[in-house]
Short mmCIF file of C-alpha atoms in Angstrom, two decimals:
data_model
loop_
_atom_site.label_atom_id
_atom_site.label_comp_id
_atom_site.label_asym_id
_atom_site.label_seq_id
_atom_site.Cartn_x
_atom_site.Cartn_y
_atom_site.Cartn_z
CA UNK A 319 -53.81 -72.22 87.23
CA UNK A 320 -50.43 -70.38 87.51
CA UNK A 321 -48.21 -73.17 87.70
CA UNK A 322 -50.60 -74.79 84.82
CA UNK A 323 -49.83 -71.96 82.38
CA UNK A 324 -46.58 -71.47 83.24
CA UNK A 325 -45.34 -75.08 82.33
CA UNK A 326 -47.66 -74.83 79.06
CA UNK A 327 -45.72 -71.47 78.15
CA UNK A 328 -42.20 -73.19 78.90
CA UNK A 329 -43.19 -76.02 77.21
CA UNK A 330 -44.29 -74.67 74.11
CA UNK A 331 -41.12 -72.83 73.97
CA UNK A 332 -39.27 -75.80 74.69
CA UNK A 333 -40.63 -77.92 71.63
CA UNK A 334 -40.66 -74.76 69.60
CA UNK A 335 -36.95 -74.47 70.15
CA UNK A 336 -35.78 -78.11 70.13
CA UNK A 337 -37.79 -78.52 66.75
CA UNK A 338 -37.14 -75.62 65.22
CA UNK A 339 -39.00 -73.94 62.43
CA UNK A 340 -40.00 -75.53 58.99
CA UNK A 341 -37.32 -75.46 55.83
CA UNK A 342 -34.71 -74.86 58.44
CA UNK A 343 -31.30 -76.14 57.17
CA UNK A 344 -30.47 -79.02 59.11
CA UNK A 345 -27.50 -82.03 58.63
CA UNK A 346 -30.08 -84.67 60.23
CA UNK A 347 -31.70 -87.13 57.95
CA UNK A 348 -35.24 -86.23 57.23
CA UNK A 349 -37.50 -87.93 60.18
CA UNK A 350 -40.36 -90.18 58.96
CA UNK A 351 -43.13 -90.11 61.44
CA UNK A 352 -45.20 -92.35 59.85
CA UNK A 353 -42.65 -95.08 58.57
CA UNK A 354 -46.21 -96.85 56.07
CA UNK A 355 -44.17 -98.17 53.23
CA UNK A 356 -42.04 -95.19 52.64
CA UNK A 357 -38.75 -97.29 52.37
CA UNK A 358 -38.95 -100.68 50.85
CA UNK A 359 -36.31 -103.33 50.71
CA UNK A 360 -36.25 -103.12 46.87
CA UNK A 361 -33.31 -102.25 44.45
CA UNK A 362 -33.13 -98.77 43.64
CA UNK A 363 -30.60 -97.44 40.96
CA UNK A 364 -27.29 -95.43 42.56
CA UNK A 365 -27.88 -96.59 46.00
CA UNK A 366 -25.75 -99.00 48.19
CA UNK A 367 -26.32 -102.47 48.49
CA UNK A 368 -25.02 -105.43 50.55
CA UNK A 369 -26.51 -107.63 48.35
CA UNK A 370 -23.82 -107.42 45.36
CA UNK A 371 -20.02 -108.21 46.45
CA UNK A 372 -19.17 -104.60 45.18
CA UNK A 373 -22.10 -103.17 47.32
CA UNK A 374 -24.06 -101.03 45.10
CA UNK A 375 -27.53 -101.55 43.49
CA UNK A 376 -26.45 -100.71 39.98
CA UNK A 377 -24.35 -103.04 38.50
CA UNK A 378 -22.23 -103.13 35.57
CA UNK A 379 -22.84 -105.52 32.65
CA UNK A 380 -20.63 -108.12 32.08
CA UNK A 381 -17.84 -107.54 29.32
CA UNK A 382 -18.78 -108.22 26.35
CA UNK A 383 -22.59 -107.71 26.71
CA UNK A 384 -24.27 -107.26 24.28
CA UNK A 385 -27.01 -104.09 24.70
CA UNK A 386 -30.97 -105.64 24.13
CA UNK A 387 -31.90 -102.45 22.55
CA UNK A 388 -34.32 -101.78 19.62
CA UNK A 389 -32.26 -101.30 16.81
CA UNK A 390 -31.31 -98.01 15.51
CA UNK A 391 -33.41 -96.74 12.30
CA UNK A 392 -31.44 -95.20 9.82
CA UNK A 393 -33.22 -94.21 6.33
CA UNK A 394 -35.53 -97.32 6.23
CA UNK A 395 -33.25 -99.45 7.69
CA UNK A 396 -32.87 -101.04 11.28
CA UNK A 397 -29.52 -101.29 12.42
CA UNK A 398 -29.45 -103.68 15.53
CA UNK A 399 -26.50 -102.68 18.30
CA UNK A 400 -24.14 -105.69 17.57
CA UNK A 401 -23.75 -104.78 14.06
CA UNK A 402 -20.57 -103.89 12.37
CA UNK A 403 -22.12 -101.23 10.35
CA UNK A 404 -20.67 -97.22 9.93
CA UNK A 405 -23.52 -95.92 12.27
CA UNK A 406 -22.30 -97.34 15.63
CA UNK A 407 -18.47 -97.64 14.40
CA UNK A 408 -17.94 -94.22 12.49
CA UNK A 409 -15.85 -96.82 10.44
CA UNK A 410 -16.66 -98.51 6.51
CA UNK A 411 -18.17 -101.89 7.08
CA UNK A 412 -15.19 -104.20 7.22
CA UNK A 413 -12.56 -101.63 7.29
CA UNK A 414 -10.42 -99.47 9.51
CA UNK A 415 -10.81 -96.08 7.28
CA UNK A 416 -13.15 -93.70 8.68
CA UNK A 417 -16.76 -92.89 6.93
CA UNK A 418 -16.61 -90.19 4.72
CA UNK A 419 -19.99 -89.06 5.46
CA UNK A 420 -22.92 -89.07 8.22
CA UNK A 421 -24.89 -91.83 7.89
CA UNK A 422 -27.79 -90.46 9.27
CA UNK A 423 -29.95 -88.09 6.88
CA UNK A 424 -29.12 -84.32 7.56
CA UNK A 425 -32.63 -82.68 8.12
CA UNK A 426 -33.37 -79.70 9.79
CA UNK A 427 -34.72 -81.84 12.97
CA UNK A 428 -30.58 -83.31 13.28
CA UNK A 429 -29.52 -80.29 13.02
CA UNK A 430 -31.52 -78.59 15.47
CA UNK A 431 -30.91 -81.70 18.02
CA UNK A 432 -27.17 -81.88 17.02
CA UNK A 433 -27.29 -77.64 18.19
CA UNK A 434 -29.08 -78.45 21.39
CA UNK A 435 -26.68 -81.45 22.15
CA UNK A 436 -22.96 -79.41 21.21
CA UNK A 437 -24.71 -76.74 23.19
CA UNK A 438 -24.39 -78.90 26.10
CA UNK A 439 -21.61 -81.24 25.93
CA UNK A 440 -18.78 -79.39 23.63
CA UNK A 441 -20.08 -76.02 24.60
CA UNK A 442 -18.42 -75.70 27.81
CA UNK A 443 -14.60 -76.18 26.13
CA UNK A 444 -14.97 -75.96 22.71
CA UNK A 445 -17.66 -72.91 22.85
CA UNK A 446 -20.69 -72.04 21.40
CA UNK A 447 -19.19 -70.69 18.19
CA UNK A 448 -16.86 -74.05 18.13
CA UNK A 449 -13.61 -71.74 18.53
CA UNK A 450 -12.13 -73.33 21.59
CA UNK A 451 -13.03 -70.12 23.81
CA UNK A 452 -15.40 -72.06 25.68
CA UNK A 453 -16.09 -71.17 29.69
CA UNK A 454 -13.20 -73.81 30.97
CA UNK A 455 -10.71 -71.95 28.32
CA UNK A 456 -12.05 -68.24 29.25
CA UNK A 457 -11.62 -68.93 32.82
CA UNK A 458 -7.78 -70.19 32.45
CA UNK A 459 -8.17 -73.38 33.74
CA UNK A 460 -7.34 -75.83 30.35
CA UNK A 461 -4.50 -75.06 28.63
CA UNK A 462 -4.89 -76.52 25.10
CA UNK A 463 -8.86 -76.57 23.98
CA UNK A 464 -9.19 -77.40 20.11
CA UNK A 465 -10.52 -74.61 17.68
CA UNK A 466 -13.03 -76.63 15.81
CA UNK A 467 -12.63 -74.41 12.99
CA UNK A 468 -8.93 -75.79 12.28
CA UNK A 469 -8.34 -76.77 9.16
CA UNK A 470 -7.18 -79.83 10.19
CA UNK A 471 -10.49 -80.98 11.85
CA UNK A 472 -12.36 -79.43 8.75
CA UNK A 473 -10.91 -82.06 6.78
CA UNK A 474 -11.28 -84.66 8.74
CA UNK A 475 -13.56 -87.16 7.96
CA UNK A 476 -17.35 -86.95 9.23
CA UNK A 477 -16.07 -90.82 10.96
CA UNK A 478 -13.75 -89.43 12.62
CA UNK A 479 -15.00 -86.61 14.78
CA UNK A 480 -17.87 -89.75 16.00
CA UNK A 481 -15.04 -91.51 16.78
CA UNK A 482 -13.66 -88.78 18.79
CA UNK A 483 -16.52 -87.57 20.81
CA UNK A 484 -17.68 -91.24 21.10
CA UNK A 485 -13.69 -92.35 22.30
CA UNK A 486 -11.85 -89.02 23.62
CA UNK A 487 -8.70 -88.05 22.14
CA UNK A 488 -5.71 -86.27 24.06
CA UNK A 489 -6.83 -84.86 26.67
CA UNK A 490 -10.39 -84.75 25.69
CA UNK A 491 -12.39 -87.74 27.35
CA UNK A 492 -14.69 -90.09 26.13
CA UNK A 493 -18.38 -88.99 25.54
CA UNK A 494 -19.30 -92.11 24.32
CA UNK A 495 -20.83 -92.80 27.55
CA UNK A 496 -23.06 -89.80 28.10
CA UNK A 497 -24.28 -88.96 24.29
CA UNK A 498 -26.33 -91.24 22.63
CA UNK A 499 -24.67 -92.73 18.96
CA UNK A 500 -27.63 -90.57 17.40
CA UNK A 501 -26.99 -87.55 18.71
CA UNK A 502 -23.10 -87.68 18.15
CA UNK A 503 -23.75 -88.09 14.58
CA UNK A 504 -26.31 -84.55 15.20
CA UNK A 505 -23.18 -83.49 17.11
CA UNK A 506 -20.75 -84.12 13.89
CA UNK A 507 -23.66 -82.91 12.00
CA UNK A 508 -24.50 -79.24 13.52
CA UNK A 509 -20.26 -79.02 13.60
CA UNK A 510 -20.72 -78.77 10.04
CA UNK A 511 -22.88 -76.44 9.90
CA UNK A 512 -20.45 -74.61 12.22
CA UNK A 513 -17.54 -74.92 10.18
CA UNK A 514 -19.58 -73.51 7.07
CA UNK A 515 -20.92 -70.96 8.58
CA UNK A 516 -16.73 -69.65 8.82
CA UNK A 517 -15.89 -70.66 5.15
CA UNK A 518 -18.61 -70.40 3.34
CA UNK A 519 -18.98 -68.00 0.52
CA UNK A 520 -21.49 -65.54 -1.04
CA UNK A 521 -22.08 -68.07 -3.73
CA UNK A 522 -23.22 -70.72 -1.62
CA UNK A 523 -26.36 -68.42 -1.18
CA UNK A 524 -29.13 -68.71 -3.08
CA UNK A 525 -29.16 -66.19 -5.57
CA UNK A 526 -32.71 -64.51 -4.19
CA UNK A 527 -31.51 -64.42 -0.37
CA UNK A 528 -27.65 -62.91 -1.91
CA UNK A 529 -29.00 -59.05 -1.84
CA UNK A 530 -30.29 -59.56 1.81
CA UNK A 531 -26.74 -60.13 2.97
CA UNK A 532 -24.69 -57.22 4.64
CA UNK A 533 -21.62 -57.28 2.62
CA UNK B 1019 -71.55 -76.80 108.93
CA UNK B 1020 -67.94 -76.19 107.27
CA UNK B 1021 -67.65 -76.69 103.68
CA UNK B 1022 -66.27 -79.88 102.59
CA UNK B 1023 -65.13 -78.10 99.07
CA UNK B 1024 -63.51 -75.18 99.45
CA UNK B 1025 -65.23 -71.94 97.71
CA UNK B 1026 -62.26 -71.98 94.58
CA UNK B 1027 -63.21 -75.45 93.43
CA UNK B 1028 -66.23 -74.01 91.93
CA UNK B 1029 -64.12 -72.90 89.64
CA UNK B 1030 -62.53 -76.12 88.96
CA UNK B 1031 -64.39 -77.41 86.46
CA UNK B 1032 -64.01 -74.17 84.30
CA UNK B 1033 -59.97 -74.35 85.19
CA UNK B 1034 -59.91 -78.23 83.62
CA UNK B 1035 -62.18 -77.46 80.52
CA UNK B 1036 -59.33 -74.10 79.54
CA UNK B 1037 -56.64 -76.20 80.35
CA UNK B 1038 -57.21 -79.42 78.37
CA UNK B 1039 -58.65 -76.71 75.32
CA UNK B 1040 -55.35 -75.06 75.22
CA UNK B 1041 -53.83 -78.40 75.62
CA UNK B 1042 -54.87 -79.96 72.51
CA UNK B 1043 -55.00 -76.90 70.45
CA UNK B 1044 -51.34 -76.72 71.26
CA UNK B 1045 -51.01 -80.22 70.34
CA UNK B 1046 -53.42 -80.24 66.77
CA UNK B 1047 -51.05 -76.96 66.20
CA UNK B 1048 -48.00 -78.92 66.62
CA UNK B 1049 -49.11 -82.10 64.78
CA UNK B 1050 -50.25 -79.48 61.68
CA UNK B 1051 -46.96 -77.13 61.31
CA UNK B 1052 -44.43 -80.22 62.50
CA UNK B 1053 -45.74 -83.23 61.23
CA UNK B 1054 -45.29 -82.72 57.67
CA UNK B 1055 -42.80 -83.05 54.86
CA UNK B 1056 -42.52 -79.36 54.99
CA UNK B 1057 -40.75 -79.59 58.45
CA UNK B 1058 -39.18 -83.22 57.98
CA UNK B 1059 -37.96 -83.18 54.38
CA UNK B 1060 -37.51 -79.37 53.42
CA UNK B 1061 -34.47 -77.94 54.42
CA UNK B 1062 -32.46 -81.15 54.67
CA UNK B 1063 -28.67 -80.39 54.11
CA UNK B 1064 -26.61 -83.43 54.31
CA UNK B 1065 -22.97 -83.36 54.55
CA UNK B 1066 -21.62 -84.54 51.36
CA UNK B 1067 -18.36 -86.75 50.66
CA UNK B 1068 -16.72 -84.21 48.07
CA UNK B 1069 -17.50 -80.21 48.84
CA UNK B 1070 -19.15 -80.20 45.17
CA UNK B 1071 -20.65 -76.96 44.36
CA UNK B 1072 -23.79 -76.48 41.50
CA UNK B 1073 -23.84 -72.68 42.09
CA UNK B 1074 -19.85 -72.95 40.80
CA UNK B 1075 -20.66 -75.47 37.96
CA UNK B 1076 -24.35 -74.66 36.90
CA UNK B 1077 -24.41 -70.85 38.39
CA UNK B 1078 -21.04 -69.67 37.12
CA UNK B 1079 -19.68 -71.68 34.58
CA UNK B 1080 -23.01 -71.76 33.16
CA UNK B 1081 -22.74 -75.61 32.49
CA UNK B 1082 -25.89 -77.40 31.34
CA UNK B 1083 -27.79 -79.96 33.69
CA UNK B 1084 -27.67 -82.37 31.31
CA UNK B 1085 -24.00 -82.30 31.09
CA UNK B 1086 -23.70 -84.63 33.97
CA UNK B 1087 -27.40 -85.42 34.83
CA UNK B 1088 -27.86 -87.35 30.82
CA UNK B 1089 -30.30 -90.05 31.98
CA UNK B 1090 -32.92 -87.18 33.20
CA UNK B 1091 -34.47 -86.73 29.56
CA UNK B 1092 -34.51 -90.72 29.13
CA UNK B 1093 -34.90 -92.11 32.30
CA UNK B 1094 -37.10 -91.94 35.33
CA UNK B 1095 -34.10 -91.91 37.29
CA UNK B 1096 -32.05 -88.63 37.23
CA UNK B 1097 -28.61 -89.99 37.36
CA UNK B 1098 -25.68 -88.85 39.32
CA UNK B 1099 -22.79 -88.62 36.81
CA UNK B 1100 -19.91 -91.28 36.36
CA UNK B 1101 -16.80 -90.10 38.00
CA UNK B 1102 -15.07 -90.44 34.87
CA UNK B 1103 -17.61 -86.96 33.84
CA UNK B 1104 -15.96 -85.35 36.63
CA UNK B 1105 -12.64 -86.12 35.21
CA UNK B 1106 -13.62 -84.76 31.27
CA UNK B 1107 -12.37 -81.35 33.04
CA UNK B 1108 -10.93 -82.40 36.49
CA UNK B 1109 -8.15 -84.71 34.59
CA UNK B 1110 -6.80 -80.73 33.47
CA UNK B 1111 -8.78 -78.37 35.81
CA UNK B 1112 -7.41 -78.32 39.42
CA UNK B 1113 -5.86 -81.84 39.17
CA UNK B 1114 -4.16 -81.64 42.17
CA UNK B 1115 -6.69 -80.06 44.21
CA UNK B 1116 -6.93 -82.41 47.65
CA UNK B 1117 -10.69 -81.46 47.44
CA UNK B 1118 -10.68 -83.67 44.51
CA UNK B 1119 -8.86 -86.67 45.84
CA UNK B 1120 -11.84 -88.60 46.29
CA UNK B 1121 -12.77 -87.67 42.65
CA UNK B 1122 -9.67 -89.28 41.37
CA UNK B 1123 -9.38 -92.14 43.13
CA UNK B 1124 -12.98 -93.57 42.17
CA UNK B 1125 -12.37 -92.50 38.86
CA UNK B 1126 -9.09 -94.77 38.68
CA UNK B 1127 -10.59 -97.74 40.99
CA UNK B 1128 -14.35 -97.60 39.94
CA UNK B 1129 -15.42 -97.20 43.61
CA UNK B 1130 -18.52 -95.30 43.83
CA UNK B 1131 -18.33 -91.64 45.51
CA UNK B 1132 -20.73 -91.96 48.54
CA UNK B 1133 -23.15 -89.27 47.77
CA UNK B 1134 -25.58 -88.71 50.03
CA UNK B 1135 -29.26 -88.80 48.24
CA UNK B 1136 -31.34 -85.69 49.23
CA UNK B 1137 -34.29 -85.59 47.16
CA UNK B 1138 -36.32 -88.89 47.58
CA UNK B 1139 -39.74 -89.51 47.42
CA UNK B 1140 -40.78 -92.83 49.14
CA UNK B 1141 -40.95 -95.95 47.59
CA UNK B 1142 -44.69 -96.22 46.63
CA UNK B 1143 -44.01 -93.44 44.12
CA UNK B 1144 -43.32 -93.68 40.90
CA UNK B 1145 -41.90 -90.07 39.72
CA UNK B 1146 -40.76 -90.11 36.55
CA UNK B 1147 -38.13 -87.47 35.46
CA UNK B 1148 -38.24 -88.05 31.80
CA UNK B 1149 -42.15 -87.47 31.33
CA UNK B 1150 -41.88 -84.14 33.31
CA UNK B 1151 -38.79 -82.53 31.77
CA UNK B 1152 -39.65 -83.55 27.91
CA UNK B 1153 -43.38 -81.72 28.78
CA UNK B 1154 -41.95 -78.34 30.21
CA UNK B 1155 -41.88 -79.19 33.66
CA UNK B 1156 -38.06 -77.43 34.54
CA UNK B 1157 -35.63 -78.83 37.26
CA UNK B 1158 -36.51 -75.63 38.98
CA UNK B 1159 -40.33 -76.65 40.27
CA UNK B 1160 -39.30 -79.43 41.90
CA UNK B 1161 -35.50 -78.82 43.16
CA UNK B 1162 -35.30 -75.44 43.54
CA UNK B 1163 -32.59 -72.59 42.30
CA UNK B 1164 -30.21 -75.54 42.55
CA UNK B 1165 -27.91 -73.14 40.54
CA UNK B 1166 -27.48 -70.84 43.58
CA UNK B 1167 -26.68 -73.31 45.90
CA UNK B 1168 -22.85 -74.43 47.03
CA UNK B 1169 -24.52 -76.99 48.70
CA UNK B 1170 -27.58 -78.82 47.36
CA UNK B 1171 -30.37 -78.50 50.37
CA UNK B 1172 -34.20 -79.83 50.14
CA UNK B 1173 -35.86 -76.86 48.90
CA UNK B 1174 -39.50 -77.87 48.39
CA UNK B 1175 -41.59 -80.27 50.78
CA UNK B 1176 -41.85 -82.96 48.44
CA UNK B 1177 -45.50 -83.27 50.41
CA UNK B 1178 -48.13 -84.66 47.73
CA UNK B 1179 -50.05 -81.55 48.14
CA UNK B 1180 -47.02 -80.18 46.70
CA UNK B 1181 -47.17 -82.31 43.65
CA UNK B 1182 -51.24 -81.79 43.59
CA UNK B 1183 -50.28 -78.52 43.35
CA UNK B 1184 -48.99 -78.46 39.55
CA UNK B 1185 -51.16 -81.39 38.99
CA UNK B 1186 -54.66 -79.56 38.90
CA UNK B 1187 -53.25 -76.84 37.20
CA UNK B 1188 -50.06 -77.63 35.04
CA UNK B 1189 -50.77 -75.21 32.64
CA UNK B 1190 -49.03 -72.37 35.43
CA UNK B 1191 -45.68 -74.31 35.04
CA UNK B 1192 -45.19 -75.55 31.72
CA UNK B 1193 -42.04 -73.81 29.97
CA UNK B 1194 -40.63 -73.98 26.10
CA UNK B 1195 -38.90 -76.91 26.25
CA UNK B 1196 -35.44 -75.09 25.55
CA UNK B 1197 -35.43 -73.30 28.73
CA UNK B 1198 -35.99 -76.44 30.89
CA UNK B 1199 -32.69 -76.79 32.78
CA UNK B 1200 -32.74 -72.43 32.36
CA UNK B 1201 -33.52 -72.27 36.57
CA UNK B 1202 -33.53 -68.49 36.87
CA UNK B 1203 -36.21 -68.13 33.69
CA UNK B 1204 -39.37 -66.74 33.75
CA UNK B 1205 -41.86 -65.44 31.54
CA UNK B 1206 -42.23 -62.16 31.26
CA UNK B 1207 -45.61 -62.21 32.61
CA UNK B 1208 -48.58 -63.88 34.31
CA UNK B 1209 -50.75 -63.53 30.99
CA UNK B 1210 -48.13 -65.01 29.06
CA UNK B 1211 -47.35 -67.76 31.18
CA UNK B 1212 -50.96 -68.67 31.03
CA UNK B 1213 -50.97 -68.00 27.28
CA UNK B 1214 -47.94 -70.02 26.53
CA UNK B 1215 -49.31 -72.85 29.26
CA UNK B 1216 -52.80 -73.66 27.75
CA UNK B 1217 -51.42 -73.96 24.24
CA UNK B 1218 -48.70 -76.24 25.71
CA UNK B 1219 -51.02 -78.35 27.74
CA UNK B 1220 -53.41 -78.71 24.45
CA UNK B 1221 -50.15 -79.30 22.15
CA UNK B 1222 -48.24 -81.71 23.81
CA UNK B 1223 -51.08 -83.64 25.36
CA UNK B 1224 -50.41 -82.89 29.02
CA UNK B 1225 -53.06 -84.56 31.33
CA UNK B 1226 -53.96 -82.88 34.76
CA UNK B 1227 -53.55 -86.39 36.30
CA UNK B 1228 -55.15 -86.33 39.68
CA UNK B 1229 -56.04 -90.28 39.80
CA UNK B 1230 -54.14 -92.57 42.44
CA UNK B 1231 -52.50 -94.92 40.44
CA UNK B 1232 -50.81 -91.93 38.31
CA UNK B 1233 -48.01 -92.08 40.88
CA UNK B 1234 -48.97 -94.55 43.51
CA UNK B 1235 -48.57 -98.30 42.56
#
């Protein structure tokens, strides 16, 4: 009975201290003890795979694909995502010059999205306030970040700030990619707003809200 | 007459019957604290090709999930970003930095960075980010302070009692939508989480779905 609970004791400690304890940090790769159909031999996104010459799962379209997406509604109209139109270009129909205006209807909803949405993607260089003091500029690590209160870029066309976020410019990079063409335009949209909130006067009030202001 | 048994093996049966008890509650014990996801998947810590760092990007910098992770809101699939998001700030910020070498050079060649996938729930279940983070489920129930981490471990099981656990009673989760990817958030108090969480559940529809073929198919 000695020898009997003396191996049990050493071999509880033995698997206690091979195994470890549970949420331990460890480098291995998780063990499956029960393998059932935990991993299956089917595509999953971002993962590698011999099957494709490049070996990865997610592949990219072929140039010049053309997106099968449900078209884009704008006012009553459905814009499909091969169409030359000012929505997905930033650009007049037909021309080079840049649209004047959003196409999308400013509501309240835009705006709110386009705040959400700047808050993410332009906060971090341009800023909250749209100043160019953003974290990457506070921190010393970009040298030139643009203040989006310039005059310059409060002239410029509503066209061409899509076309900026959607293509880069400088050093900025291309967002294009990561925002959606609907919430650029609440992007361009809430930068508006921005830029009024700077330049815009006591007039531009309505007269019942004037006497709330703090002068 | 001598005794063919010795006088201790009337003890023997009592010896076997306390030996093979211990035994196998030494063995149910092990099966019950080892053999789950809590021991197997939590904690998990992989070595990963570039030394990236969330508590530096999210933590610090205060940088919004969804500044890399877009496809979470849209997608099942939680992306990993595009190099070429690395390189919005890396083409400027510590561009020379041999920590980012491996950055660069997929960004130029379009060679995937070899991440190593962490959080993975098997095959036969279909998670879907985008339903839980539009409904106030926040990156934090499921992943941790992922904020405070320089490198990204397991931090919850991933065990389906684990998921059960919000699923029979969601409402103790649910956040304002605007603090979803805010990890360190809290309300201010038990009565007001429950407050907040039964309008929620009633407002945006939010089914306690306990059925199989919710997430197994």
């Amino acid at each position: 009975m000695r020898y009997f609970l003396l191996i049990f004791v050493v071999g509880v400690l033995a698997v206690t201290g091979i195994a470890g304890r549970r949420g331990a940090h460890s480098r291995n790769t998780p063990l499956q003890i029960f393998a059932d159909m935990k991993r299956q031999s089917k595509l999953r996104p971002q993962t590698p795979n011999a099957f494709f010459a490049s070996g990865v799962s997610s592949q990219l379209p072929v140039p010049g694909t053309i997106a099968h997406l449900p078209g884009l509604q704008v006012g009553d109209q459905v814009i499909p995502p091969y169409q030359d139109a000012p929505v997905l270009t930033g650009l007049e129909t037909g021309s080079t010059n840049y649209v004047q205006n959003n196409p999308l209807p400013v509501t309240a909803v835009l705006l709110k999205r386009g705040q959400e949405r700047f808050n993410i993607y332009c906060a971090p260089c341009h800023g909250q306030t749209g100043e160019g003091n953003g974290i990457t500029k506070k921190i010393g690590a970009m040298g030139v970040v643009a203040n989006l209160h310039d005059k310059r870029i409060v002239e410029l066309p509503d066209g061409e700030i899509y076309h900026t976020i959607t293509y880069g410019k400088n050093l900025m990079g291309p967002y294009g990619p990561n925002v959606p063409v609907p919430d650029r335009w609440a992007i361009v949209a809430y930068l508006r707003t921005l830029q009024l909130s700077q330049l815009g006067l006591v007039q531009d009030v309505p007269q019942p809200l004037q006497g709330a202001l703090k002068k | 007459m001598s005794a063919i048994f010795p006088k201790w093996t009337n003890r023997l049966p009592l010896m076997i019957i306390c030996g093979l008890l211990l035994t196998g509650s030494a063995v149910i014990a092990g099966v019950w604290y080892y053999f789950t996801p809590e021991y197997t998947r939590a904690g998990y810590q992989p070595v990963q090709p570039v030394a990236f760092s969330h508590n530096i990007h999210a933590g610090q910098l205060g940088m919004d999930c969804r500044y890399c992770h877009t496809g979470v809101e849209k997608s099942w699939f939680s992306n990993i970003p595009a190099s070429s998001t690395c390189m919005n700030c890396h083409n400027q910020v510590l561009k020379d930095d041999p920590k980012l070498a491996l950055v660069r050079e997929s960004a130029a060649s379009g060679k995937p960075i070899p991440w190593v996938q962490i959080h993975r729930v098997p095959d036969f279940v279909y998670f879907n980010h985008s339903v839980h983070v539009n409904r106030g489920v926040s990156c934090v129930e499921c992943h941790g302070r992922i904020d405070q981490m320089d490198e990204v471990y397991h931090a919850k099981s991933f065990s389906m009692s684990f998921c059960l656990e919000c699923h029979r009673n969601p409402a103790a989760k649910l956040r304002p939508l605007e603090k979803i990817t805010d990890l360190g958030w809290k309300q201010p108090s038990v009565e007001a989480q429950h407050a907040f969480g039964t309008q929620a559940l009633e407002h945006w529809k939010v089914e306690s779905l306990q059925n199989c073929s919710a997430c197994h198919r």
